[in-house]
């Protein structure tokens, strides 16, 4: 796995919208300011506010944004504006051809999972972390963690709730459960042998989480992984007056009998703290103490 060179103040970072149409303009601008305060040279892609229904422009338009940023030899990092939906559409005819001497950081989460996993399959690390419509809502420690990660400093272990099952070391592959589930059976899905999956999700009813985890079980993919780290599953309650398991009961029911270490309640995902996680690096998951740490 190739780690992009650490960022430093003054570096050029390009902003792209590879997924959903930009709507949260105030939050976007406030998050941009955070990067500027850290003395980065920010260049926003042309026509970033384009719309094509729920998408931030046509597939060609969004793919061109990614291509310009990726092949720009002066660009050191790519920041995604928001999630939503659409990144898988531009991956249909995309290749991470590397014309530059060094790879660059790709930062995002949620729908950006598809880009991060595709980039991981090409052997390059990225950052599962806040996009430009969510960064301004992060607590100070989370913002600092993001900059520590991309600037080459050590990041602290994350504390969650251990389910037991021992301690394991593996390659971290974080992402949104819904997006990752839709990569099953596609060429985008990377090899999961020896991986520690890290999943989060938002606004999915418990039965939908059940359906997705059942698909993962039936696919046989979970038999390859060494452990599972669970972040936030926010706004995943059942509608009122509808009989349902809770989201916690679903996660326990579908995962606790896999005989692998599992840690839940880690501070990454939607709505609450979204601690930046590196993609494709070796980590240790301690399911006795409830800790996820870089090795």
mmCIF file of N, CA and C in Angstrom, residues 17-110:
data_model
loop_
_atom_site.group_PDB
_atom_site.id
_atom_site.type_symbol
_atom_site.label_atom_id
_atom_site.label_comp_id
_atom_site.label_asym_id
_atom_site.label_seq_id
_atom_site.Cartn_x
_atom_site.Cartn_y
_atom_site.Cartn_z
ATOM 1 N N UNK A 17 -16.692 17.495 -6.501
ATOM 2 C CA UNK A 17 -18.004 16.983 -6.082
ATOM 3 C C UNK A 17 -18.326 15.765 -6.944
ATOM 4 N N UNK A 18 -17.846 14.575 -6.559
ATOM 5 C CA UNK A 18 -18.016 13.391 -7.395
ATOM 6 C C UNK A 18 -19.330 12.651 -7.187
ATOM 7 N N UNK A 19 -20.153 13.133 -6.253
ATOM 8 C CA UNK A 19 -21.361 12.389 -5.881
ATOM 9 C C UNK A 19 -22.604 13.260 -5.991
ATOM 10 N N UNK A 20 -23.224 13.548 -4.840
ATOM 11 C CA UNK A 20 -24.486 14.273 -4.832
ATOM 12 C C UNK A 20 -24.319 15.769 -5.023
ATOM 13 N N UNK A 21 -25.417 16.406 -5.455
ATOM 14 C CA UNK A 21 -25.431 17.845 -5.694
ATOM 15 C C UNK A 21 -25.205 18.606 -4.393
ATOM 16 N N UNK A 22 -24.395 19.652 -4.469
ATOM 17 C CA UNK A 22 -24.085 20.467 -3.306
ATOM 18 C C UNK A 22 -25.303 21.279 -2.886
ATOM 19 N N UNK A 23 -25.672 21.172 -1.597
ATOM 20 C CA UNK A 23 -26.824 21.905 -1.068
ATOM 21 C C UNK A 23 -26.474 22.710 0.181
ATOM 22 N N UNK A 24 -25.530 22.219 0.949
ATOM 23 C CA UNK A 24 -25.210 22.820 2.240
ATOM 24 C C UNK A 24 -24.109 23.866 2.051
ATOM 25 N N UNK A 25 -24.459 24.991 1.428
ATOM 26 C CA UNK A 25 -23.449 25.963 0.999
ATOM 27 C C UNK A 25 -22.756 26.639 2.178
ATOM 28 N N UNK A 26 -23.496 26.980 3.225
ATOM 29 C CA UNK A 26 -22.884 27.645 4.376
ATOM 30 C C UNK A 26 -21.874 26.720 5.055
ATOM 31 N N UNK A 27 -22.259 25.468 5.278
ATOM 32 C CA UNK A 27 -21.354 24.503 5.903
ATOM 33 C C UNK A 27 -20.129 24.264 5.021
ATOM 34 N N UNK A 28 -20.335 24.224 3.720
ATOM 35 C CA UNK A 28 -19.245 24.042 2.767
ATOM 36 C C UNK A 28 -18.209 25.162 2.918
ATOM 37 N N UNK A 29 -18.676 26.399 2.918
ATOM 38 C CA UNK A 29 -17.772 27.545 3.013
ATOM 39 C C UNK A 29 -17.046 27.572 4.357
ATOM 40 N N UNK A 30 -17.746 27.228 5.432
ATOM 41 C CA UNK A 30 -17.123 27.225 6.751
ATOM 42 C C UNK A 30 -16.042 26.146 6.854
ATOM 43 N N UNK A 31 -16.285 25.015 6.229
ATOM 44 C CA UNK A 31 -15.285 23.951 6.235
ATOM 45 C C UNK A 31 -14.084 24.313 5.369
ATOM 46 N N UNK A 32 -14.337 24.969 4.246
ATOM 47 C CA UNK A 32 -13.234 25.445 3.411
ATOM 48 C C UNK A 32 -12.314 26.353 4.212
ATOM 49 N N UNK A 33 -12.924 27.192 5.043
ATOM 50 C CA UNK A 33 -12.147 28.144 5.832
ATOM 51 C C UNK A 33 -11.199 27.431 6.794
ATOM 52 N N UNK A 34 -11.609 26.258 7.278
ATOM 53 C CA UNK A 34 -10.743 25.497 8.187
ATOM 54 C C UNK A 34 -9.444 25.105 7.484
ATOM 55 N N UNK A 35 -9.550 24.656 6.236
ATOM 56 C CA UNK A 35 -8.344 24.322 5.469
ATOM 57 C C UNK A 35 -7.504 25.567 5.205
ATOM 58 N N UNK A 36 -8.173 26.686 4.930
ATOM 59 C CA UNK A 36 -7.435 27.918 4.652
ATOM 60 C C UNK A 36 -6.710 28.416 5.895
ATOM 61 N N UNK A 37 -7.337 28.269 7.057
ATOM 62 C CA UNK A 37 -6.685 28.661 8.312
ATOM 63 C C UNK A 37 -5.415 27.843 8.534
ATOM 64 N N UNK A 38 -5.409 26.596 8.017
ATOM 65 C CA UNK A 38 -4.216 25.755 8.108
ATOM 66 C C UNK A 38 -3.233 26.037 6.974
ATOM 67 N N UNK A 39 -3.485 27.137 6.258
ATOM 68 C CA UNK A 39 -2.551 27.652 5.239
ATOM 69 C C UNK A 39 -2.428 26.773 4.007
ATOM 70 N N UNK A 40 -3.514 26.098 3.651
ATOM 71 C CA UNK A 40 -3.503 25.348 2.398
ATOM 72 C C UNK A 40 -4.024 26.203 1.257
ATOM 73 N N UNK A 41 -3.486 25.938 0.073
ATOM 74 C CA UNK A 41 -3.922 26.598 -1.151
ATOM 75 C C UNK A 41 -5.078 25.789 -1.723
ATOM 76 N N UNK A 42 -6.289 26.314 -1.622
ATOM 77 C CA UNK A 42 -7.486 25.575 -2.010
ATOM 78 C C UNK A 42 -7.973 26.036 -3.378
ATOM 79 N N UNK A 43 -8.196 25.085 -4.270
ATOM 80 C CA UNK A 43 -8.754 25.388 -5.582
ATOM 81 C C UNK A 43 -10.036 24.582 -5.770
ATOM 82 N N UNK A 44 -11.153 25.271 -5.894
ATOM 83 C CA UNK A 44 -12.453 24.629 -6.065
ATOM 84 C C UNK A 44 -12.680 24.369 -7.548
ATOM 85 N N UNK A 45 -13.099 23.162 -7.886
ATOM 86 C CA UNK A 45 -13.334 22.806 -9.283
ATOM 87 C C UNK A 45 -14.374 23.715 -9.916
ATOM 88 N N UNK A 46 -14.210 23.970 -11.206
ATOM 89 C CA UNK A 46 -15.169 24.790 -11.931
ATOM 90 C C UNK A 46 -16.549 24.133 -11.931
ATOM 91 N N UNK A 47 -17.570 24.975 -11.834
ATOM 92 C CA UNK A 47 -18.964 24.505 -11.898
ATOM 93 C C UNK A 47 -19.261 23.443 -10.836
ATOM 94 N N UNK A 48 -18.684 23.645 -9.632
ATOM 95 C CA UNK A 48 -18.908 22.689 -8.550
ATOM 96 C C UNK A 48 -20.382 22.617 -8.155
ATOM 97 N N UNK A 49 -21.124 23.685 -8.404
ATOM 98 C CA UNK A 49 -22.528 23.729 -8.018
ATOM 99 C C UNK A 49 -23.458 23.186 -9.103
ATOM 100 N N UNK A 50 -22.892 22.561 -10.126
ATOM 101 C CA UNK A 50 -23.718 21.982 -11.192
ATOM 102 C C UNK A 50 -24.654 20.923 -10.632
ATOM 103 N N UNK A 51 -25.786 20.757 -11.303
ATOM 104 C CA UNK A 51 -26.759 19.752 -10.870
ATOM 105 C C UNK A 51 -27.277 18.972 -12.070
ATOM 106 N N UNK A 52 -27.458 17.697 -11.827
ATOM 107 C CA UNK A 52 -28.127 16.819 -12.790
ATOM 108 C C UNK A 52 -29.022 15.922 -11.954
ATOM 109 N N UNK A 53 -30.223 16.445 -11.642
ATOM 110 C CA UNK A 53 -31.085 15.745 -10.690
ATOM 111 C C UNK A 53 -30.426 15.750 -9.324
ATOM 112 N N UNK A 54 -30.268 14.575 -8.741
ATOM 113 C CA UNK A 54 -29.641 14.439 -7.427
ATOM 114 C C UNK A 54 -28.122 14.408 -7.509
ATOM 115 N N UNK A 55 -27.570 14.446 -8.703
ATOM 116 C CA UNK A 55 -26.128 14.370 -8.889
ATOM 117 C C UNK A 55 -25.518 15.757 -9.049
ATOM 118 N N UNK A 56 -24.242 15.874 -8.739
ATOM 119 C CA UNK A 56 -23.520 17.142 -8.894
ATOM 120 C C UNK A 56 -23.020 17.282 -10.330
ATOM 121 N N UNK A 57 -23.958 17.226 -11.271
ATOM 122 C CA UNK A 57 -23.607 17.287 -12.686
ATOM 123 C C UNK A 57 -23.646 15.918 -13.321
ATOM 124 N N UNK A 58 -23.458 15.877 -14.620
ATOM 125 C CA UNK A 58 -23.472 14.616 -15.355
ATOM 126 C C UNK A 58 -22.276 13.753 -14.951
ATOM 127 N N UNK A 59 -22.318 12.487 -15.319
ATOM 128 C CA UNK A 59 -21.190 11.600 -15.038
ATOM 129 C C UNK A 59 -19.909 12.130 -15.676
ATOM 130 N N UNK A 60 -19.998 12.604 -16.922
ATOM 131 C CA UNK A 60 -18.809 13.134 -17.592
ATOM 132 C C UNK A 60 -18.248 14.338 -16.845
ATOM 133 N N UNK A 61 -19.138 15.213 -16.381
ATOM 134 C CA UNK A 61 -18.707 16.413 -15.662
ATOM 135 C C UNK A 61 -18.000 16.039 -14.367
ATOM 136 N N UNK A 62 -18.569 15.123 -13.606
ATOM 137 C CA UNK A 62 -17.979 14.732 -12.324
ATOM 138 C C UNK A 62 -16.691 13.939 -12.520
ATOM 139 N N UNK A 63 -16.665 13.106 -13.541
ATOM 140 C CA UNK A 63 -15.452 12.345 -13.846
ATOM 141 C C UNK A 63 -14.321 13.281 -14.275
ATOM 142 N N UNK A 64 -14.666 14.317 -15.019
ATOM 143 C CA UNK A 64 -13.660 15.274 -15.452
ATOM 144 C C UNK A 64 -13.059 16.022 -14.268
ATOM 145 N N UNK A 65 -13.881 16.354 -13.276
ATOM 146 C CA UNK A 65 -13.360 16.988 -12.064
ATOM 147 C C UNK A 65 -12.302 16.102 -11.403
ATOM 148 N N UNK A 66 -12.637 14.820 -11.271
ATOM 149 C CA UNK A 66 -11.705 13.884 -10.650
ATOM 150 C C UNK A 66 -10.434 13.753 -11.484
ATOM 151 N N UNK A 67 -10.578 13.667 -12.802
ATOM 152 C CA UNK A 67 -9.425 13.499 -13.677
ATOM 153 C C UNK A 67 -8.491 14.709 -13.613
ATOM 154 N N UNK A 68 -9.051 15.913 -13.648
ATOM 155 C CA UNK A 68 -8.228 17.124 -13.589
ATOM 156 C C UNK A 68 -7.440 17.164 -12.287
ATOM 157 N N UNK A 69 -8.122 16.852 -11.182
ATOM 158 C CA UNK A 69 -7.446 16.880 -9.881
ATOM 159 C C UNK A 69 -6.393 15.784 -9.780
ATOM 160 N N UNK A 70 -6.727 14.577 -10.215
ATOM 161 C CA UNK A 70 -5.825 13.436 -10.064
ATOM 162 C C UNK A 70 -4.573 13.578 -10.908
ATOM 163 N N UNK A 71 -4.698 14.159 -12.090
ATOM 164 C CA UNK A 71 -3.551 14.259 -12.988
ATOM 165 C C UNK A 71 -2.811 15.589 -12.886
ATOM 166 N N UNK A 72 -3.231 16.469 -11.993
ATOM 167 C CA UNK A 72 -2.544 17.738 -11.793
ATOM 168 C C UNK A 72 -1.275 17.501 -10.974
ATOM 169 N N UNK A 73 -0.087 17.690 -11.554
ATOM 170 C CA UNK A 73 1.151 17.405 -10.817
ATOM 171 C C UNK A 73 1.378 18.333 -9.625
ATOM 172 N N UNK A 74 0.702 19.476 -9.591
ATOM 173 C CA UNK A 74 0.852 20.401 -8.479
ATOM 174 C C UNK A 74 -0.080 20.078 -7.320
ATOM 175 N N UNK A 75 -1.122 19.314 -7.590
ATOM 176 C CA UNK A 75 -2.123 18.997 -6.570
ATOM 177 C C UNK A 75 -1.593 17.916 -5.645
ATOM 178 N N UNK A 76 -1.704 18.134 -4.325
ATOM 179 C CA UNK A 76 -1.227 17.163 -3.354
ATOM 180 C C UNK A 76 -2.346 16.422 -2.640
ATOM 181 N N UNK A 77 -3.579 16.914 -2.791
ATOM 182 C CA UNK A 77 -4.698 16.243 -2.139
ATOM 183 C C UNK A 77 -6.016 16.630 -2.774
ATOM 184 N N UNK A 78 -6.987 15.725 -2.669
ATOM 185 C CA UNK A 78 -8.319 15.937 -3.234
ATOM 186 C C UNK A 78 -9.331 15.830 -2.100
ATOM 187 N N UNK A 79 -10.101 16.900 -1.918
ATOM 188 C CA UNK A 79 -11.115 16.928 -0.866
ATOM 189 C C UNK A 79 -12.489 16.827 -1.517
ATOM 190 N N UNK A 80 -13.305 15.906 -1.068
ATOM 191 C CA UNK A 80 -14.639 15.747 -1.637
ATOM 192 C C UNK A 80 -15.629 16.671 -0.933
ATOM 193 N N UNK A 81 -16.493 17.308 -1.725
ATOM 194 C CA UNK A 81 -17.418 18.308 -1.191
ATOM 195 C C UNK A 81 -18.482 17.688 -0.306
ATOM 196 N N UNK A 82 -19.066 16.586 -0.757
ATOM 197 C CA UNK A 82 -20.115 15.922 0.015
ATOM 198 C C UNK A 82 -20.288 14.500 -0.486
ATOM 199 N N UNK A 83 -21.152 13.740 0.206
ATOM 200 C CA UNK A 83 -21.488 12.392 -0.229
ATOM 201 C C UNK A 83 -22.771 12.417 -1.036
ATOM 202 N N UNK A 84 -23.728 11.583 -0.637
ATOM 203 C CA UNK A 84 -24.976 11.483 -1.394
ATOM 204 C C UNK A 84 -24.993 10.207 -2.204
ATOM 205 N N UNK A 85 -24.944 10.354 -3.518
ATOM 206 C CA UNK A 85 -24.841 9.208 -4.419
ATOM 207 C C UNK A 85 -24.215 9.660 -5.727
ATOM 208 N N UNK A 86 -23.457 8.767 -6.352
ATOM 209 C CA UNK A 86 -22.944 9.049 -7.685
ATOM 210 C C UNK A 86 -21.530 8.599 -7.964
ATOM 211 N N UNK A 87 -20.729 8.334 -6.919
ATOM 212 C CA UNK A 87 -19.329 8.002 -7.189
ATOM 213 C C UNK A 87 -19.176 6.685 -7.945
ATOM 214 N N UNK A 88 -20.059 5.718 -7.688
ATOM 215 C CA UNK A 88 -19.943 4.445 -8.409
ATOM 216 C C UNK A 88 -20.202 4.621 -9.901
ATOM 217 N N UNK A 89 -21.027 5.595 -10.256
ATOM 218 C CA UNK A 89 -21.325 5.825 -11.679
ATOM 219 C C UNK A 89 -20.078 6.260 -12.448
ATOM 220 N N UNK A 90 -19.237 7.092 -11.834
ATOM 221 C CA UNK A 90 -18.050 7.544 -12.556
ATOM 222 C C UNK A 90 -16.926 6.511 -12.520
ATOM 223 N N UNK A 91 -17.035 5.526 -11.621
ATOM 224 C CA UNK A 91 -16.023 4.471 -11.570
ATOM 225 C C UNK A 91 -16.218 3.424 -12.661
ATOM 226 N N UNK A 92 -17.360 3.447 -13.305
ATOM 227 C CA UNK A 92 -17.653 2.436 -14.329
ATOM 228 C C UNK A 92 -16.618 2.449 -15.447
ATOM 229 N N UNK A 93 -16.123 3.635 -15.787
ATOM 230 C CA UNK A 93 -15.129 3.751 -16.867
ATOM 231 C C UNK A 93 -13.881 4.494 -16.399
ATOM 232 N N UNK A 94 -13.534 4.325 -15.117
ATOM 233 C CA UNK A 94 -12.408 5.060 -14.541
ATOM 234 C C UNK A 94 -11.252 4.118 -14.226
ATOM 235 N N UNK A 95 -10.031 4.624 -14.418
ATOM 236 C CA UNK A 95 -8.836 3.896 -14.016
ATOM 237 C C UNK A 95 -7.930 4.856 -13.267
ATOM 238 N N UNK A 96 -7.339 4.391 -12.160
ATOM 239 C CA UNK A 96 -6.432 5.234 -11.384
ATOM 240 C C UNK A 96 -5.049 5.231 -12.013
ATOM 241 N N UNK A 97 -4.988 5.584 -13.281
ATOM 242 C CA UNK A 97 -3.708 5.673 -13.965
ATOM 243 C C UNK A 97 -2.875 6.750 -13.288
ATOM 244 N N UNK A 98 -1.658 6.410 -12.933
ATOM 245 C CA UNK A 98 -0.832 7.331 -12.154
ATOM 246 C C UNK A 98 0.234 7.953 -13.048
ATOM 247 N N UNK A 99 -0.016 9.174 -13.521
ATOM 248 C CA UNK A 99 0.952 9.874 -14.357
ATOM 249 C C UNK A 99 1.935 10.696 -13.536
ATOM 250 N N UNK A 100 1.633 10.927 -12.287
ATOM 251 C CA UNK A 100 2.470 11.761 -11.449
ATOM 252 C C UNK A 100 3.452 10.899 -10.661
ATOM 253 N N UNK A 101 4.585 11.479 -10.217
ATOM 254 C CA UNK A 101 5.566 10.677 -9.482
ATOM 255 C C UNK A 101 5.070 10.235 -8.108
ATOM 256 N N UNK A 102 4.135 10.975 -7.543
ATOM 257 C CA UNK A 102 3.626 10.647 -6.213
ATOM 258 C C UNK A 102 2.106 10.597 -6.235
ATOM 259 N N UNK A 103 1.519 9.678 -5.477
ATOM 260 C CA UNK A 103 0.054 9.698 -5.334
ATOM 261 C C UNK A 103 -0.363 10.871 -4.464
ATOM 262 N N UNK A 104 -1.644 11.111 -4.367
ATOM 263 C CA UNK A 104 -2.140 12.230 -3.558
ATOM 264 C C UNK A 104 -3.269 11.761 -2.666
ATOM 265 N N UNK A 105 -3.507 12.496 -1.593
ATOM 266 C CA UNK A 105 -4.548 12.139 -0.643
ATOM 267 C C UNK A 105 -5.936 12.347 -1.240
ATOM 268 N N UNK A 106 -6.818 11.394 -1.012
ATOM 269 C CA UNK A 106 -8.237 11.531 -1.317
ATOM 270 C C UNK A 106 -8.977 11.470 0.008
ATOM 271 N N UNK A 107 -9.779 12.490 0.289
ATOM 272 C CA UNK A 107 -10.429 12.616 1.594
ATOM 273 C C UNK A 107 -11.939 12.662 1.433
ATOM 274 N N UNK A 108 -12.644 11.784 2.136
ATOM 275 C CA UNK A 108 -14.100 11.783 2.115
ATOM 276 C C UNK A 108 -14.649 10.545 2.796
ATOM 277 N N UNK A 109 -15.968 10.465 2.891
ATOM 278 C CA UNK A 109 -16.614 9.283 3.472
ATOM 279 C C UNK A 109 -18.010 9.168 2.875
ATOM 280 N N UNK A 110 -18.818 8.290 3.432
ATOM 281 C CA UNK A 110 -20.177 8.058 2.951
ATOM 282 C C UNK A 110 -20.119 7.524 1.515
#
